[in-house]
XYZ file of C-alpha atoms in Angstrom:
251
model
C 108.162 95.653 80.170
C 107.601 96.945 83.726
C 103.951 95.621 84.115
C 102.823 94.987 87.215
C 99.115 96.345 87.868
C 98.179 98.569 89.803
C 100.458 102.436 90.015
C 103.099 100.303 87.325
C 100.680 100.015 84.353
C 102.163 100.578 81.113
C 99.206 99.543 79.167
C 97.034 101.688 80.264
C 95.747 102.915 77.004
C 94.754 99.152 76.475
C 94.004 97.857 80.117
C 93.166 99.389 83.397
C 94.588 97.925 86.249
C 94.454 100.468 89.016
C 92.410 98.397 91.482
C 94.472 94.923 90.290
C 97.579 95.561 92.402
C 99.614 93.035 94.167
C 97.983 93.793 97.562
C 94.671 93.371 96.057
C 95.838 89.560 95.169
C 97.616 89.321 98.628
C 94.553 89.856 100.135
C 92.109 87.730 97.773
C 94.673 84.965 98.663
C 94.147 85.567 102.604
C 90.776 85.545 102.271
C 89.573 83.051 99.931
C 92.543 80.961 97.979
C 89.969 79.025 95.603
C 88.895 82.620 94.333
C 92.551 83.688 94.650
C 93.467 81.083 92.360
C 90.970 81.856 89.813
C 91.004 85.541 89.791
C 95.018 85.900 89.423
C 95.061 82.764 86.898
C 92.754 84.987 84.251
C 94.118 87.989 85.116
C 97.560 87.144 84.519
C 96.228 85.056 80.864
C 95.050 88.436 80.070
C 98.228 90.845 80.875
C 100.314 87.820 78.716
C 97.551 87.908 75.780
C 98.231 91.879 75.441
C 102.351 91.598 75.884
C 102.111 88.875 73.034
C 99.919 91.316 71.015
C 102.376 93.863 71.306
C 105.860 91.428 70.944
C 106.742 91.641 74.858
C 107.830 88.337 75.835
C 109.812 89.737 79.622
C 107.918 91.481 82.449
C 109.157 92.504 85.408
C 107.499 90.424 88.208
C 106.740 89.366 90.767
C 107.627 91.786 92.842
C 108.691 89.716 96.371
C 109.511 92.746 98.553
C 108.036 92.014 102.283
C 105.677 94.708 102.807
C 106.685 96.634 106.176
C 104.440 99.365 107.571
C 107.489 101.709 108.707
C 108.813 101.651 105.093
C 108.945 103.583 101.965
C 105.531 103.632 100.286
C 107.861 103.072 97.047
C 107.067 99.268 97.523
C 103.866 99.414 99.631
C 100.787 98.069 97.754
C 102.983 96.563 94.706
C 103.688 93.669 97.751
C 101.926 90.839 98.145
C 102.231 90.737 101.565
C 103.599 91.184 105.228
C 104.024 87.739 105.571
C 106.836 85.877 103.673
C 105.435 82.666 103.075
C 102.534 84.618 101.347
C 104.775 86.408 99.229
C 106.422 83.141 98.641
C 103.458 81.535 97.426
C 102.238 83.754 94.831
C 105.397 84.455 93.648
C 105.923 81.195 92.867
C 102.566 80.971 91.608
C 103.068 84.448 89.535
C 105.749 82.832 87.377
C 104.577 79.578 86.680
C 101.481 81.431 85.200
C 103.432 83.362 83.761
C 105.681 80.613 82.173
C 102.440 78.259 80.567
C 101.798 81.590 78.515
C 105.468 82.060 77.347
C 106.208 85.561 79.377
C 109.567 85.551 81.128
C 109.567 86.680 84.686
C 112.130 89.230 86.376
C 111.634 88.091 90.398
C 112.566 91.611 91.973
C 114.323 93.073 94.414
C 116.883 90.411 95.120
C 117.207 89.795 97.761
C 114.549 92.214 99.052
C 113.669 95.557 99.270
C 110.810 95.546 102.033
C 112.644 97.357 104.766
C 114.082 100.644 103.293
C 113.130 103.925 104.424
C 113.374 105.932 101.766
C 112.467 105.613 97.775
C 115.610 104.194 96.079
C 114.862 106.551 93.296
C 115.881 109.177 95.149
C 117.902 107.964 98.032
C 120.072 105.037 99.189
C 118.028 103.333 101.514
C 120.275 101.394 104.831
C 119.145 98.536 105.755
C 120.587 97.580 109.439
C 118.619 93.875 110.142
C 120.942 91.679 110.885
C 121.688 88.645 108.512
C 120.114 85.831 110.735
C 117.113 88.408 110.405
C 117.403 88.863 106.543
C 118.369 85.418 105.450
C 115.055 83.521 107.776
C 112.457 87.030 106.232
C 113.340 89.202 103.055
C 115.758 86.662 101.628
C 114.198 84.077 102.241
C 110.817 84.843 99.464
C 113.179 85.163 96.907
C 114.012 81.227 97.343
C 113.803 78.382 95.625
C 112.049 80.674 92.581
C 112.263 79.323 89.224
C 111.931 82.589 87.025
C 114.881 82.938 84.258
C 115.699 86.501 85.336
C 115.754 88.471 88.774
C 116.524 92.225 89.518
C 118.953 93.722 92.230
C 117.898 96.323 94.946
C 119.362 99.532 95.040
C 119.828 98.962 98.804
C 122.717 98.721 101.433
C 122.609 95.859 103.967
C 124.762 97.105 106.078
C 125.491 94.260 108.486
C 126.697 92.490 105.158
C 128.142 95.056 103.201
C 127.915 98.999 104.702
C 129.512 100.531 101.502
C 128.054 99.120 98.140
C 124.102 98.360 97.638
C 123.161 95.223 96.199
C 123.652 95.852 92.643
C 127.335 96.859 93.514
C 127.995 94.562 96.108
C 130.032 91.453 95.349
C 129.371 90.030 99.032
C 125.345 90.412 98.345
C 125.845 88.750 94.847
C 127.480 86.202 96.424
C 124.678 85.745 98.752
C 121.994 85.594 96.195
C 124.063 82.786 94.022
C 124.699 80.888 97.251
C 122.272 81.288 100.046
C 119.254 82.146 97.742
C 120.076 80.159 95.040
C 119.344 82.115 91.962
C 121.333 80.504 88.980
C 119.885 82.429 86.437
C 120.719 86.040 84.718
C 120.582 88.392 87.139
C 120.158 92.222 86.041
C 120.709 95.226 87.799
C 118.107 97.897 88.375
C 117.737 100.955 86.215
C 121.467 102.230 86.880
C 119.996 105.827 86.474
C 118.327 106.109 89.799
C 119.685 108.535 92.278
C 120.376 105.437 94.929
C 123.520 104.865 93.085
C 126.428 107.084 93.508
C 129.423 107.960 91.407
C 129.457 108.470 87.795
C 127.519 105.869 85.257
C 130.617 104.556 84.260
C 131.719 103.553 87.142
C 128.082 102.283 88.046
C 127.974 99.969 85.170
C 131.309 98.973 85.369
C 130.917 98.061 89.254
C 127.374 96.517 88.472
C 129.604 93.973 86.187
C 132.449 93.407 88.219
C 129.878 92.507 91.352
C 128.197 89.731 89.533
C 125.280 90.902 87.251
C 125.017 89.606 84.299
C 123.008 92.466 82.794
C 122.260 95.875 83.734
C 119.337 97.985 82.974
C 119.246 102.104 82.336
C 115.561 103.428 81.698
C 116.025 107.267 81.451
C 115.871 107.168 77.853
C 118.907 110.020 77.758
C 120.698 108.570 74.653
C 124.030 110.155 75.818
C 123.501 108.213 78.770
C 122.775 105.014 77.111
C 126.182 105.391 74.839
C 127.893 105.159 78.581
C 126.416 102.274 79.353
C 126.928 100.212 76.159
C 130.363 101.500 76.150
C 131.399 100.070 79.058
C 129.399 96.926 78.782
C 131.155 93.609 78.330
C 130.393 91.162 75.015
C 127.731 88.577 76.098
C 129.311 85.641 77.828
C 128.939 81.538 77.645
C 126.302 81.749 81.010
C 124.119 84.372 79.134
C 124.319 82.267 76.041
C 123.532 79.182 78.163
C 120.369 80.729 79.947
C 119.387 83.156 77.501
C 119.106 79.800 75.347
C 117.248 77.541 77.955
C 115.158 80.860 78.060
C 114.033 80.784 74.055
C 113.283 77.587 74.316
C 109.641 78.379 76.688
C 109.383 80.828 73.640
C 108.724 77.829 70.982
């Protein structure tokens, strides 16, 4: 499930959440970390109790984008915070919390999507920072993270890679196994958006062949969804492995 508070509530016939976004928390954490502490800790026991209720045992956060004033109000308030260490700190936080209550966490947009321009649901966003720039800011929140899953960006680092956005990028893949560090399943973003050119099966086929492990399509076209499973590998040893180590927090 895509449950983050705030705008990306999908219980909101059992929970409201508007006011609970990841900004909110960013800024409880700035201003009083004792409260900070306490106020996410029940908050996220709560959102777990109701995905338990319901048999959800994935949700998609933390979201460690690097808010940026300039960008795409597709991120905005669903960020912690300007500052990476901040974001850095509740992330980490986020899934540990997360992990006591036996909810898997999908870290996303590896390895950032804090500086596009434009919504990635619409658009490719360009991202021309350098990769001194990238690897010491939006990179670097994603670090050292230990959630069991983590979702790509639909976004084009140019300086790295100027044809193929992260979820189709082996170089960027690369990058996120290496100088990140993620060792866990890593899953594309819904392949349906409109960031992504060419046909869906040559999306999910290049989403493979760059290095994720799984990919995700969230249109809910069934004709669509044959194309993907079609030209989706069988599961492999490494998602056995994790997808094991992952069952056991489950127990």
């Amino acid at each position: 499930i895509d449950q983050e508070g705030g705008r990306v509530n999908r219980l909101n016939n059992l929970i409201e959440t508007s006011v609970l976004t990841a900004e909110f928390f960013g800024n409880l954490y700035k201003n009083n970390k004792k409260k900070f502490f306490n106020y996410y800790k029940v908050y996220i026991s709560q959102i777990s109790y109701l995905l338990s209720e319901i048999g959800v045992n994935i949700n998609t956060v933390p979201v460690l984008d690097i808010r940026r004033v300039k960008s795409s109000n597709i991120i905005g308030d669903r960020s912690y915070s300007s500052s990476q260490k901040q974001v850095s700190i509740i992330g980490k936080f986020c899934i540990k919390e997360f992990k006591k209550r036996k909810i898997g966490t999908v870290i996303k947009h590896i390895p950032g999507h804090g500086l596009a321009k434009v919504d990635s649901h619409k658009f490719t966003p360009v991202v021309k920072k350098k990769k001194k720039y990238l690897y010491k800011n939006d990179f670097a929140a994603f670090k050292n993270k230990k959630s069991f899953f983590a979702m790509t960006a639909h976004v084009i680092f140019n300086k790295i890679d100027n044809k193929n956005t992260a979820t189709h990028s082996k170089k960027i893949i690369k990058i996120i196994r290496t100088k990140i560090g993620f060792k866990n399943i890593i899953i594309s973003d819904d392949l349906s958006m409109k960031s992504l050119k060419d046909n869906l099966k040559t999306r999910t086929n290049k989403a493979f062949e760059a290095g994720c492990n799984l990919v995700l399509h969230c249109n809910g076209n069934i004709n669509e969804m044959i194309v993907v499973a079609d030209n989706s590998p069988l599961i492999n040893r490494f998602i056995e492995k994790k997808t094991s180590q992952f069952y056991k927090i489950l127990s």
